[in-house]
Short mmCIF file of C-alpha atoms and ligand atoms in Angstrom, two decimals:
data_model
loop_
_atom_site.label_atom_id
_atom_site.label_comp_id
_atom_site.label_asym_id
_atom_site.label_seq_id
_atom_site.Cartn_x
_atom_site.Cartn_y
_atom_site.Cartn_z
CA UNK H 1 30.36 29.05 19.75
CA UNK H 2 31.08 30.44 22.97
CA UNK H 3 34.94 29.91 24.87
CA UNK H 4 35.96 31.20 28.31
CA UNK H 5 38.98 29.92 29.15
CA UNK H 6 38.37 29.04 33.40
CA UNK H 7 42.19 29.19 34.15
CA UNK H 8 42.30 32.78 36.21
CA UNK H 9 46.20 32.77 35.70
CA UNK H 10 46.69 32.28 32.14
CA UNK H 11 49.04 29.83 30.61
CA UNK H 12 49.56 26.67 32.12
CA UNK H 13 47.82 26.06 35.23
CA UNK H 14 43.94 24.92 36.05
CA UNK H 15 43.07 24.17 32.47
CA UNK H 16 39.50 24.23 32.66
CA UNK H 17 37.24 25.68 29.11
CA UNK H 18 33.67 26.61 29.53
CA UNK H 19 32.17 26.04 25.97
CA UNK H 20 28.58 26.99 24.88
CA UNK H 21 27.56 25.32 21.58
CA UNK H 22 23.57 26.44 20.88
CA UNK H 23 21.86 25.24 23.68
CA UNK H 24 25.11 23.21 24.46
CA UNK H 25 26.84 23.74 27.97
CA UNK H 26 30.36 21.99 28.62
CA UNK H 27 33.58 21.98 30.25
CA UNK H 28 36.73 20.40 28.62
CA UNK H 29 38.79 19.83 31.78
CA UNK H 30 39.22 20.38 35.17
CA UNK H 31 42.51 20.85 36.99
CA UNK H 32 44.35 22.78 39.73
CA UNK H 33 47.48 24.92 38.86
CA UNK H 34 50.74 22.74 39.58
CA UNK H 35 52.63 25.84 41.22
CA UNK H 36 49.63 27.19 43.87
CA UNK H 37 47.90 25.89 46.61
CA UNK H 38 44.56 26.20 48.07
CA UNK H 39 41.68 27.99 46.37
CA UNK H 40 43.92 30.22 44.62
CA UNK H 41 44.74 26.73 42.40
CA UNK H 42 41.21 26.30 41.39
CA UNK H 43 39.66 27.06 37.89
CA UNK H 44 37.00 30.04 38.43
CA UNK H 45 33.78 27.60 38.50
CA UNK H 46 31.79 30.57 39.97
CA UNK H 47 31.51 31.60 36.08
CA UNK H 48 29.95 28.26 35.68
CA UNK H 49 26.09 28.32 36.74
CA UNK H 50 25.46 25.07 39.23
CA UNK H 51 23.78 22.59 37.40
CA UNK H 52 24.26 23.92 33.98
CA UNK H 53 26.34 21.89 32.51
CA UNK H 54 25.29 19.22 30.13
CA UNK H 55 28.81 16.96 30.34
CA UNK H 56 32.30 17.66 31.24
CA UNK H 57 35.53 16.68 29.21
CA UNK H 58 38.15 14.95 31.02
CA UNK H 59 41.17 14.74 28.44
CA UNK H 60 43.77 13.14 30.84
CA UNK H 61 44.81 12.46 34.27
CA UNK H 62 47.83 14.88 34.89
CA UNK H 63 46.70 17.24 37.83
CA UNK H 64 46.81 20.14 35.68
CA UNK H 65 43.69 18.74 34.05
CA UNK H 66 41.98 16.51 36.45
CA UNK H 67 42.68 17.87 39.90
CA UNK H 68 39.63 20.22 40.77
CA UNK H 69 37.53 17.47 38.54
CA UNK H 70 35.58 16.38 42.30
CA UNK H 71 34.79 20.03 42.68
CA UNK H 72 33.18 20.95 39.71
CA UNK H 73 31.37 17.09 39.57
CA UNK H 74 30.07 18.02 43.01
CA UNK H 75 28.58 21.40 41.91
CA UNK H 76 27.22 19.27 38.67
CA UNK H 77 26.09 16.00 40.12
CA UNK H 78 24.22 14.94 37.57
CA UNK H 79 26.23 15.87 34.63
CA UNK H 80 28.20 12.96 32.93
CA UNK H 81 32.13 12.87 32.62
CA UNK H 82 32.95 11.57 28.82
CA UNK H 83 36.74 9.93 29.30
CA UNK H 84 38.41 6.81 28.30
CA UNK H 85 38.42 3.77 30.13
CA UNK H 86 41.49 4.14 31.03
CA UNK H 87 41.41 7.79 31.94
CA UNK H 88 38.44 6.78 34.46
CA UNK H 89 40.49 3.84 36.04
CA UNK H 90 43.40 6.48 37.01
CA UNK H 91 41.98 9.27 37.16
CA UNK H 92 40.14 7.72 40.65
CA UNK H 93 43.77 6.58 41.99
CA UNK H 94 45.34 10.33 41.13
CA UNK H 95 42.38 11.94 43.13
CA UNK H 96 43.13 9.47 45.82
CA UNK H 97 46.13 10.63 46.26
CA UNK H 98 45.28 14.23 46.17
CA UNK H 99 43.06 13.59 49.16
CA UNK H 100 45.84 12.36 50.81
CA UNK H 101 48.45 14.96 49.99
CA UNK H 102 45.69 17.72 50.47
CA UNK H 103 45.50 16.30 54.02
CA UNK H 104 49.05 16.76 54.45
CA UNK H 105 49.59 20.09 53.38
CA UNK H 106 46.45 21.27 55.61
CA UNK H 107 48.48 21.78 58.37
CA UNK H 108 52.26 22.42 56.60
CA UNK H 109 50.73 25.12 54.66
CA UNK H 110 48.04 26.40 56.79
CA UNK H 111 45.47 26.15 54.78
CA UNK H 112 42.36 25.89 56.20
CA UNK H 113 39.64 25.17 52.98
CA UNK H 114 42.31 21.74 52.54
CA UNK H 115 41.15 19.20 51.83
CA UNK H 116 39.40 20.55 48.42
CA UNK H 117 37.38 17.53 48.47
CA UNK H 118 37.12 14.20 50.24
CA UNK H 119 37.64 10.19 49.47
CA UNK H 120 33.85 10.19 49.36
CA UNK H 121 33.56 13.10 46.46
CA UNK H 122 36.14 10.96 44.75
CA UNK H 123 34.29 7.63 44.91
CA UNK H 124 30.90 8.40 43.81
CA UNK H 125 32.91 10.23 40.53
CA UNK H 126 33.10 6.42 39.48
CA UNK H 127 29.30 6.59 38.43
CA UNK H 128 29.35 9.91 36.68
CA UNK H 129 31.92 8.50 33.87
CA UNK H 130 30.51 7.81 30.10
CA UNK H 131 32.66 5.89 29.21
CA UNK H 132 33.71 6.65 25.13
CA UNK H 133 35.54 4.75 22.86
CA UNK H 134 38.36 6.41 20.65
CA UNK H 135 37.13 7.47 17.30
CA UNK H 136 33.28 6.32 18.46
CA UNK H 137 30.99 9.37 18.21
CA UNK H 138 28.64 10.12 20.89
CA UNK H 139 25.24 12.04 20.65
CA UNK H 140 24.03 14.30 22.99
CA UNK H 141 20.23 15.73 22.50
CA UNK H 142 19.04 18.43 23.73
CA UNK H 143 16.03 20.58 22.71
CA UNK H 144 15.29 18.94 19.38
CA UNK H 145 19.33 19.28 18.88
CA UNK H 146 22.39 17.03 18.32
CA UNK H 147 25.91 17.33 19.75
CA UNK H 148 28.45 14.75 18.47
CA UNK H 149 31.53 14.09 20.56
CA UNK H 150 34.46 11.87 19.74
CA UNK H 151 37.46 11.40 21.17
CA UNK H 152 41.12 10.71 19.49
CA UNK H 153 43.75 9.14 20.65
CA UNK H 154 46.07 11.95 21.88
CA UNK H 155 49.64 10.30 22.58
CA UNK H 156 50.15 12.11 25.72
CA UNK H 157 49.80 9.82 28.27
CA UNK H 158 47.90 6.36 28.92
CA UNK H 159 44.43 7.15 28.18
CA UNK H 160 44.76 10.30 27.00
CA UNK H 161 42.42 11.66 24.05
CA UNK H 162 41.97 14.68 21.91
CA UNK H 163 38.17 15.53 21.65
CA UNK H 164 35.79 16.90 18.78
CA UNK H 165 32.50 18.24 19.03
CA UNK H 166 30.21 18.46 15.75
CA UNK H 167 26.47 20.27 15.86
CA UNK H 168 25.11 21.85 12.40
CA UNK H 169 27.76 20.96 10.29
CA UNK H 170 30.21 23.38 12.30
CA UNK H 171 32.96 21.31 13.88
CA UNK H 172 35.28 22.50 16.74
CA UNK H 173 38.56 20.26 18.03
CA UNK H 174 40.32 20.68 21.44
CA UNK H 175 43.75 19.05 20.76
CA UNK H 176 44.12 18.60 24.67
CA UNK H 177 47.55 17.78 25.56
CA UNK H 178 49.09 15.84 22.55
CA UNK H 179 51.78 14.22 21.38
CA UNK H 180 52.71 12.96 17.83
CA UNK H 181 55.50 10.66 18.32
CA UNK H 182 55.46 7.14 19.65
CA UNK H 183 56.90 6.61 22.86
CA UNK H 184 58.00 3.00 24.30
CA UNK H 185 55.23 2.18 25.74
CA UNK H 186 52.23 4.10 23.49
CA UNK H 187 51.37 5.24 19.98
CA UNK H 188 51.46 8.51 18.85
CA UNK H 189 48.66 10.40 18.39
CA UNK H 190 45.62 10.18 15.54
CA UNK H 191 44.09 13.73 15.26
CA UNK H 192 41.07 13.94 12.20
CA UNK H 193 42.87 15.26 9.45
CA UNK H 194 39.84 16.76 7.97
CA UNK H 195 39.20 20.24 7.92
CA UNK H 196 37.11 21.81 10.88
CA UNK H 197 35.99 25.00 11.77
CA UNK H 198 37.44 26.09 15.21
CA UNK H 199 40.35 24.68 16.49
CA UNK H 200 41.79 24.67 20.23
CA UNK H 201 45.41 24.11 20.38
CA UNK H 202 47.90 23.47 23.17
CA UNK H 203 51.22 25.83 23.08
CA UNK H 204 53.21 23.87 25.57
CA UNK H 205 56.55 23.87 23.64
CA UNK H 206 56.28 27.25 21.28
CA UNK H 207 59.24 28.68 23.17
CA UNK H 208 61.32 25.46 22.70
CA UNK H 209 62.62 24.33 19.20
CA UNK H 210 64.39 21.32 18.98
CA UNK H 211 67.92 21.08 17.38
CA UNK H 212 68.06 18.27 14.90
CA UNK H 213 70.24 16.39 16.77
CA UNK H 214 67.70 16.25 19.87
CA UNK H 215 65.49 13.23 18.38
CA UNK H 216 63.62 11.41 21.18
CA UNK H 217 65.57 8.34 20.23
CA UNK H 218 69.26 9.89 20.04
CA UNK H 219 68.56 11.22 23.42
CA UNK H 220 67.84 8.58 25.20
CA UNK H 221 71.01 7.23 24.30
CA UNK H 222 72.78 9.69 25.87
CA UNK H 223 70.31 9.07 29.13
CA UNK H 224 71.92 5.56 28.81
CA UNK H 225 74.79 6.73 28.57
CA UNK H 226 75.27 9.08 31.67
CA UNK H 227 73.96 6.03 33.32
CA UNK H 228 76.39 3.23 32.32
CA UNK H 229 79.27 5.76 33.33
CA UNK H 230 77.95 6.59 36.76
CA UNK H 231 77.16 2.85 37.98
CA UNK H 232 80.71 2.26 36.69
CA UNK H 233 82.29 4.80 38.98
CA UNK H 234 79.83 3.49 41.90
CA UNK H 235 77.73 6.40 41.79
CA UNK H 236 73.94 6.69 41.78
CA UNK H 237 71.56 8.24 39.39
CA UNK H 238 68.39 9.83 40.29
CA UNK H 239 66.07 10.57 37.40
CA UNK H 240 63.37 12.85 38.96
CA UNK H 241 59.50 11.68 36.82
CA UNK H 242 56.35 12.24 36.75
CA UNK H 243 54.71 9.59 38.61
CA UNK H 244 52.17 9.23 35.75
CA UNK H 245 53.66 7.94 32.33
CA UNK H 246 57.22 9.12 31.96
CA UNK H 247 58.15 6.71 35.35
CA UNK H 248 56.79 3.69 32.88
CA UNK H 249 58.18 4.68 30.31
CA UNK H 250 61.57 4.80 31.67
CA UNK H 251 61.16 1.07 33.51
CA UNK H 252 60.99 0.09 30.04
CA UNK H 253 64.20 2.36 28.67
CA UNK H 254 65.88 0.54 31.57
CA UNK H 255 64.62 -3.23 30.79
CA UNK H 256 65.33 -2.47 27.10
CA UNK H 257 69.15 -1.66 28.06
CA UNK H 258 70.08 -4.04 30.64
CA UNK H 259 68.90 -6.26 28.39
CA UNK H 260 71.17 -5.78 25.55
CA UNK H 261 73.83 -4.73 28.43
CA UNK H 262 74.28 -1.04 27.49
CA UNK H 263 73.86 -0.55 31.38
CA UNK H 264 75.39 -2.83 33.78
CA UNK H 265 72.95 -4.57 36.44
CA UNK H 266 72.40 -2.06 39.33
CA UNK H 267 68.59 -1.91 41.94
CA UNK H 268 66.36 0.19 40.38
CA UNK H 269 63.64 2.30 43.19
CA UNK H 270 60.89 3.28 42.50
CA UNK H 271 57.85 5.62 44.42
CA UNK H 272 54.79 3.95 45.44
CA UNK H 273 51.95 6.12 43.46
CA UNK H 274 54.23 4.99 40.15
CA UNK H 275 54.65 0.94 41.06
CA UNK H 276 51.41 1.58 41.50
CA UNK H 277 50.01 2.54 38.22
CA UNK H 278 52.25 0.02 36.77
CA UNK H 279 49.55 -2.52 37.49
CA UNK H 280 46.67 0.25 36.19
CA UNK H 281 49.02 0.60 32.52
CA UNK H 282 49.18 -3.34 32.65
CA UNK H 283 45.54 -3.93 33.10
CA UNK H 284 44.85 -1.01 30.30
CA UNK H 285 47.21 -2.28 27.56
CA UNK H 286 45.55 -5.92 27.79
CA UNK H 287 42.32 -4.12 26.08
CA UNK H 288 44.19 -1.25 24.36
CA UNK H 289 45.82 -0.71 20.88
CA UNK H 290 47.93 2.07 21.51
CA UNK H 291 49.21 0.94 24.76
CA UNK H 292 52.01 -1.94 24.82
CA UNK H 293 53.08 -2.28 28.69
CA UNK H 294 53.24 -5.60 30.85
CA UNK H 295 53.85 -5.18 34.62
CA UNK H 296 56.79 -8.20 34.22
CA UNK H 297 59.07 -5.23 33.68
CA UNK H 298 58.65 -4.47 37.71
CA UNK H 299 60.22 -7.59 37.85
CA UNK H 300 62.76 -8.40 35.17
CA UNK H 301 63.99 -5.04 36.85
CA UNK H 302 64.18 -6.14 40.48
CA UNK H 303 62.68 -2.87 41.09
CA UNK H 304 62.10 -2.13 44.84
CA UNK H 305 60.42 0.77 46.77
CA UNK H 306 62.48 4.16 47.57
CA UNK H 307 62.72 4.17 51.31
CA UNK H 308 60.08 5.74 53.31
CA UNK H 309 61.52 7.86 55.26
CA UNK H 310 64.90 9.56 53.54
CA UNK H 311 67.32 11.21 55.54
CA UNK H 312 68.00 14.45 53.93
CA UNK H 313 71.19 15.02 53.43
CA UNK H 314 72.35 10.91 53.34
CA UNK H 315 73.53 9.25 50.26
CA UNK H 316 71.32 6.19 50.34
CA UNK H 317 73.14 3.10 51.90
CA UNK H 318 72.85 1.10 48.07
CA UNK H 319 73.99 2.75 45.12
CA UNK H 320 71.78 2.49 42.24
CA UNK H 321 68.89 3.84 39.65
CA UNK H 322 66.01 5.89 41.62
CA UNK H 323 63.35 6.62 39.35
CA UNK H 324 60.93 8.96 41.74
CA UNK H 325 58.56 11.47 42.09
CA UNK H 326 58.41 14.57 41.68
CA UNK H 327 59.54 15.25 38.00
CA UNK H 328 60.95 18.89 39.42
CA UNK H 329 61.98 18.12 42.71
CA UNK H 330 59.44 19.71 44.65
CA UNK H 331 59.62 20.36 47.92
CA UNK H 332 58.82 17.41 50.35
CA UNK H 333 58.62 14.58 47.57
CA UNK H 334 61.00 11.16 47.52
CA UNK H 335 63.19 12.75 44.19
CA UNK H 336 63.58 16.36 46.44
CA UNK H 337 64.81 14.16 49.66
CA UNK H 338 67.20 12.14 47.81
CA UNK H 339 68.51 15.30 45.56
CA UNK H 340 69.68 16.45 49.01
CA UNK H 341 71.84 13.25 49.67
CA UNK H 342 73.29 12.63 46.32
CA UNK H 343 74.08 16.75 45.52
CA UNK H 344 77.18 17.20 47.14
CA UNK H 345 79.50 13.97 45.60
CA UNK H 346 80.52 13.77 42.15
CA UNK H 347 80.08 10.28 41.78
CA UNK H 348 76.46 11.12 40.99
CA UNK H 349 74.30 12.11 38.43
CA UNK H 350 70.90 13.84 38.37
CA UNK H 351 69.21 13.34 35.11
CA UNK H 352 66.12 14.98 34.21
CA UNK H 353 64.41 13.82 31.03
CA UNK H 354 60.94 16.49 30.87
CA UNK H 355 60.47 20.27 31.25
CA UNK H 356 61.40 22.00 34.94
CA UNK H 357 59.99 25.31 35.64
CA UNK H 358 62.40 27.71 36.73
CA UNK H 359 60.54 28.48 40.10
CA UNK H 360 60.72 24.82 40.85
CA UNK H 361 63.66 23.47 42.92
CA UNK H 362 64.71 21.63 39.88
CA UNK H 363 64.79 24.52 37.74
CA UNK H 364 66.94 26.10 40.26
CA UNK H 365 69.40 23.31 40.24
CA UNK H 366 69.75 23.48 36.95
CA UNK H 367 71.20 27.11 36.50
CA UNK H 368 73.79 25.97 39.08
CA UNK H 369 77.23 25.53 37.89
CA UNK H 370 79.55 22.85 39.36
CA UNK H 371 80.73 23.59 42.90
CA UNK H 372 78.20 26.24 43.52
CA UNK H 373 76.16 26.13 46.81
CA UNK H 374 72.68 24.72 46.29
CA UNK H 375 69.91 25.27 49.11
CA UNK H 376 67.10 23.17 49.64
CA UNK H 377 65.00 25.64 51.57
CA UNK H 378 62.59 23.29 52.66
CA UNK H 379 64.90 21.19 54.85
CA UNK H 380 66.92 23.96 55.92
CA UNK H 381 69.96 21.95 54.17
CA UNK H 382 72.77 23.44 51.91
CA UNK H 383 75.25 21.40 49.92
CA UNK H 384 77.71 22.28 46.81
CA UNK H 385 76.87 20.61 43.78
CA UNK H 386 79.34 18.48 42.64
CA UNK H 387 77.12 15.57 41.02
CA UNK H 388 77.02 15.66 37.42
CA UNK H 389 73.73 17.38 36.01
CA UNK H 390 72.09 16.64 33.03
CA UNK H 391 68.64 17.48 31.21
CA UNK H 392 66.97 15.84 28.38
CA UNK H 393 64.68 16.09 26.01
CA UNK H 394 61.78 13.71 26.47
CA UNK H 395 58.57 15.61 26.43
CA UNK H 396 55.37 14.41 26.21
CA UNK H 397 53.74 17.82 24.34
CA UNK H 398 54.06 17.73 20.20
CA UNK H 399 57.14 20.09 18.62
CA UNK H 400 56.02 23.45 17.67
CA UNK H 401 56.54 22.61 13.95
CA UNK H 402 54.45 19.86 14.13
CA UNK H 403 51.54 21.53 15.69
CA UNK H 404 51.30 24.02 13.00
CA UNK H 405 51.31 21.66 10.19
CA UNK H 406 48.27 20.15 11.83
CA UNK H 407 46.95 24.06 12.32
CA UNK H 408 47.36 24.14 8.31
CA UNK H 409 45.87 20.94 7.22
CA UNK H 410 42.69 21.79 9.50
CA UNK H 411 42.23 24.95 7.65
CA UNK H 412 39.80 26.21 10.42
CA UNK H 413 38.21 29.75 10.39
CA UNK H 414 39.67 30.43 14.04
CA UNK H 415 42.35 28.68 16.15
CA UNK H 416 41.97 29.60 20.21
CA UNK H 417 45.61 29.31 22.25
CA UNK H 418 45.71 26.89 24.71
CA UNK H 419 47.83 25.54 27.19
CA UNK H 420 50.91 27.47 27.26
CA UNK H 421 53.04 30.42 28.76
CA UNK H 422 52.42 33.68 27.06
CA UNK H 423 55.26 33.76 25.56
CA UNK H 424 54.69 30.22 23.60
CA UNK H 425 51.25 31.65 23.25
CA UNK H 426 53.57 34.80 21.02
CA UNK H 427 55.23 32.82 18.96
CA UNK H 428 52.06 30.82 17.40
CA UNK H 429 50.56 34.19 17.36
CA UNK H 430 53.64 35.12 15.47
CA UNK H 431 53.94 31.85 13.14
CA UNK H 432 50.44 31.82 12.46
CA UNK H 433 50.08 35.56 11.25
CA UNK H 434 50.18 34.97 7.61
CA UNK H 435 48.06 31.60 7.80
CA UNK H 436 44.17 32.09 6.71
CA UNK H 437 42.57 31.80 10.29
CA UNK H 438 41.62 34.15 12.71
CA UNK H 439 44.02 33.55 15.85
CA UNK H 440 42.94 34.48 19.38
CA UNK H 441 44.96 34.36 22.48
CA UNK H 442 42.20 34.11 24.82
CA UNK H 443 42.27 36.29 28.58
CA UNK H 444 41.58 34.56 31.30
CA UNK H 445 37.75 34.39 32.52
CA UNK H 446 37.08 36.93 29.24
CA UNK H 447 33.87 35.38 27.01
CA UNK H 448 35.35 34.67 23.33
CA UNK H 449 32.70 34.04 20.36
CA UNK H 450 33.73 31.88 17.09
ZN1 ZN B 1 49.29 16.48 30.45
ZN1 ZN B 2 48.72 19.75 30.73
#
């Protein structure tokens, strides 16, 4: 087997792998790096002959994964997408919004190649899908040969699947992104236990252990309970989320609570992209297993859309529970405009319940300490922090610990890094040095064979 990792930056960024089984061409992947714009956010397809490839991978819908997915269809017309279902239902609506904010940043960030692709790239991807069921091999033939993939149920997100690829006997398995626990609203994830021969790991969280006392469960308790006390004072809480799974997953936290009053009533706003896939998650978990979501929650809440327009700066006329995009507060999103307003009183509380890189605004605002000046460049706005700020531990990648058990009980012959920072990347290398497989930290665009 043949691996080139696509990402030209290394760690976590376009996650794009160009895989050559025997006569066997694929891709496991296509995104756009979360942190650049323009072509310089693109996976390097130019190492990927036009026309060459016999099907592409799409694992999930998070950007990182999906976003340069109409560029490398385009190039590949006639090469089938293997997803989920429900990976194929929003993967269409994330793309749509790309367009959209593509359009947008055209002119904000002058750049001229913007938009990467069109609404019309993005609809005819709708024909491209093969559709797979979890655990339901497919067969590919080619040249007298078979390729069976399958895909597992990954516990990342809604839809979200691990994927294996058998030929000759010799089996290789891309974990994707992957998650082991159950969250509120989906199952944990189902990996084949049985042994295989190359295995493709994700290193999201190898720099970040988690104390005992850090359960998914215990924390969100205390997420509850930073609530409670700022609704009490008359304060608001903004919980910055991805607008893709962790906003859902949090309507239901909420519903749960008010429900058996561990947080008194208060509105609860919501972006539109997220309200919106609260219809896609309902629609899904009517025909899924691992997903339990009903769109009712929208309205036991009361939920209503953040404001358009937000007047940076402004507390927001109504108190309450805003529950908006962008997980980080990056620049020009609803959760980066309200940041600005709520900031400077201390009747407020920021909570953020994922990972913020440091470059990101959020990042920044969390090495603040109280009463230090905080400056939100893009606005041209400055306040002190006084609100109360608070991070959590509710990822959606699989502990460190847990990933390596699975690395043992696979026993394969070689294990590829994947999907993480260099330094995560070091300390598998590291935990993994006495284990029986050959470990490889792959280079970017550099041709590994297995
Ligand atoms: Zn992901
Ligand atoms: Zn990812």
């Amino acid at each position: 087997m043949k691996l080139t990792d696509l990402n030209p930056s290394g760690g976590i960024g376009a996650n794009s792998l160009l895989i050559e089984v025997g006569p066997f061409r694929f891709v496991i992947d296509s995104g756009l790096h979360p942190k650049l714009a323009g072509n310089e956010a693109m996976p390097k397809f130019s190492l990927v002959e036009r026309k060459s490839l016999d099907f592409i991978v799409l694992t999930h819908c998070h950007l990182d994964h999906l976003g340069s997915l109409p560029v490398l269809s385009r190039e590949n017309p006639d090469t089938p997408i293997l997803a989920t279902q429900a990976t194929r239902a929003i993967a269409r609506r994330m793309l749509s919004n790309s367009v959209a904010v593509m359009k947008r940043q055209r002119g904000e960030l002058n750049l001229p190649e913007y938009p990467l692709y069109n609404r019309e790239d993005v609809s005819i991807l709708k024909d491209r899908f093969q559709l797979l069921d979890i655990e339901k091999p497919f067969a590919i033939e080619k040249d007298g040969e078979t390729l069976e993939v399958t895909l597992h149920h990954a516990g990342h997100g809604v839809g979200a699947a691990s994927c294996s690829a058998s030929r000759n006997g010799q089996t290789i398995f891309f974990t994707g992104d992957v998650l082991f626990n159950d969250q509120r609203i989906l199952k944990g994830a189902k990996p084949p236990l049985n042994p295989v021969d190359i295995l493709v790991m994700e290193t999201t969280r190898g720099l970040t252990a988690r104390a005992p006392e850090k359960q998914r469960e215990a924390e969100i308790v205390r997420v509850l309970e930073d609530i409670r006390k700022t609704i009490k004072r008359g304060g608001s809480v903004l919980i910055p989320v991805f607008a893709l799974g962790r906003m859902q997953e949090m309507l239901v936290v909420l519903e749960e609570a008010r429900h058996r009053g561990a947080i008194p009533p208060a509105p609860v706003f919501c972006s539109g992209l997220g309200m919106d896939l609260v219809n896609y998650f309902h629609e899904i978990s009517k025909q899924s297993h691992e997903v339990n979501f009903s769109r009712k929650v929208l309205k036991s809440l009361g939920v209503r859309p953040v404001a358009r327009r937000i007047e940076p700066g402004r507390e927001p006329n109504q108190p309450g529970i805003y529950l908006v995009s962008s997980g980080m507060l990056v620049e020009n999103t609803p959760s980066y405009a309200l940041a600005s307003g709520l900031l400077g009183s201390d009747r407020n509380t920021i909570i953020f319940v994922g990972y913020c890189d440091p470059d990101t605004p959020g990042g920044k605002l969390l090495t603040k300490q109280n009463g230090q000046d905080f400056t939100f460049e893009a606005i041209d706005y400055i306040t002190p922090v006084r609100a109360r700020i608070r991070q959590y531990d509710l990822s959606g990648h699989a502990d460190r610990e847990e990933l390596l058990a699975l690395a043992k009980k696979l026993e394969p012959k070689t294990i590829f890094l994947h999907h993480g920072d260099p330094k995560a990347r070091d300390w598998f290398r590291e935990a993994l040095a006495d284990s029986p497989s050959h470990v490889i930290d792959p280079e970017p665009l550099k041709q590994y064979e297995a």
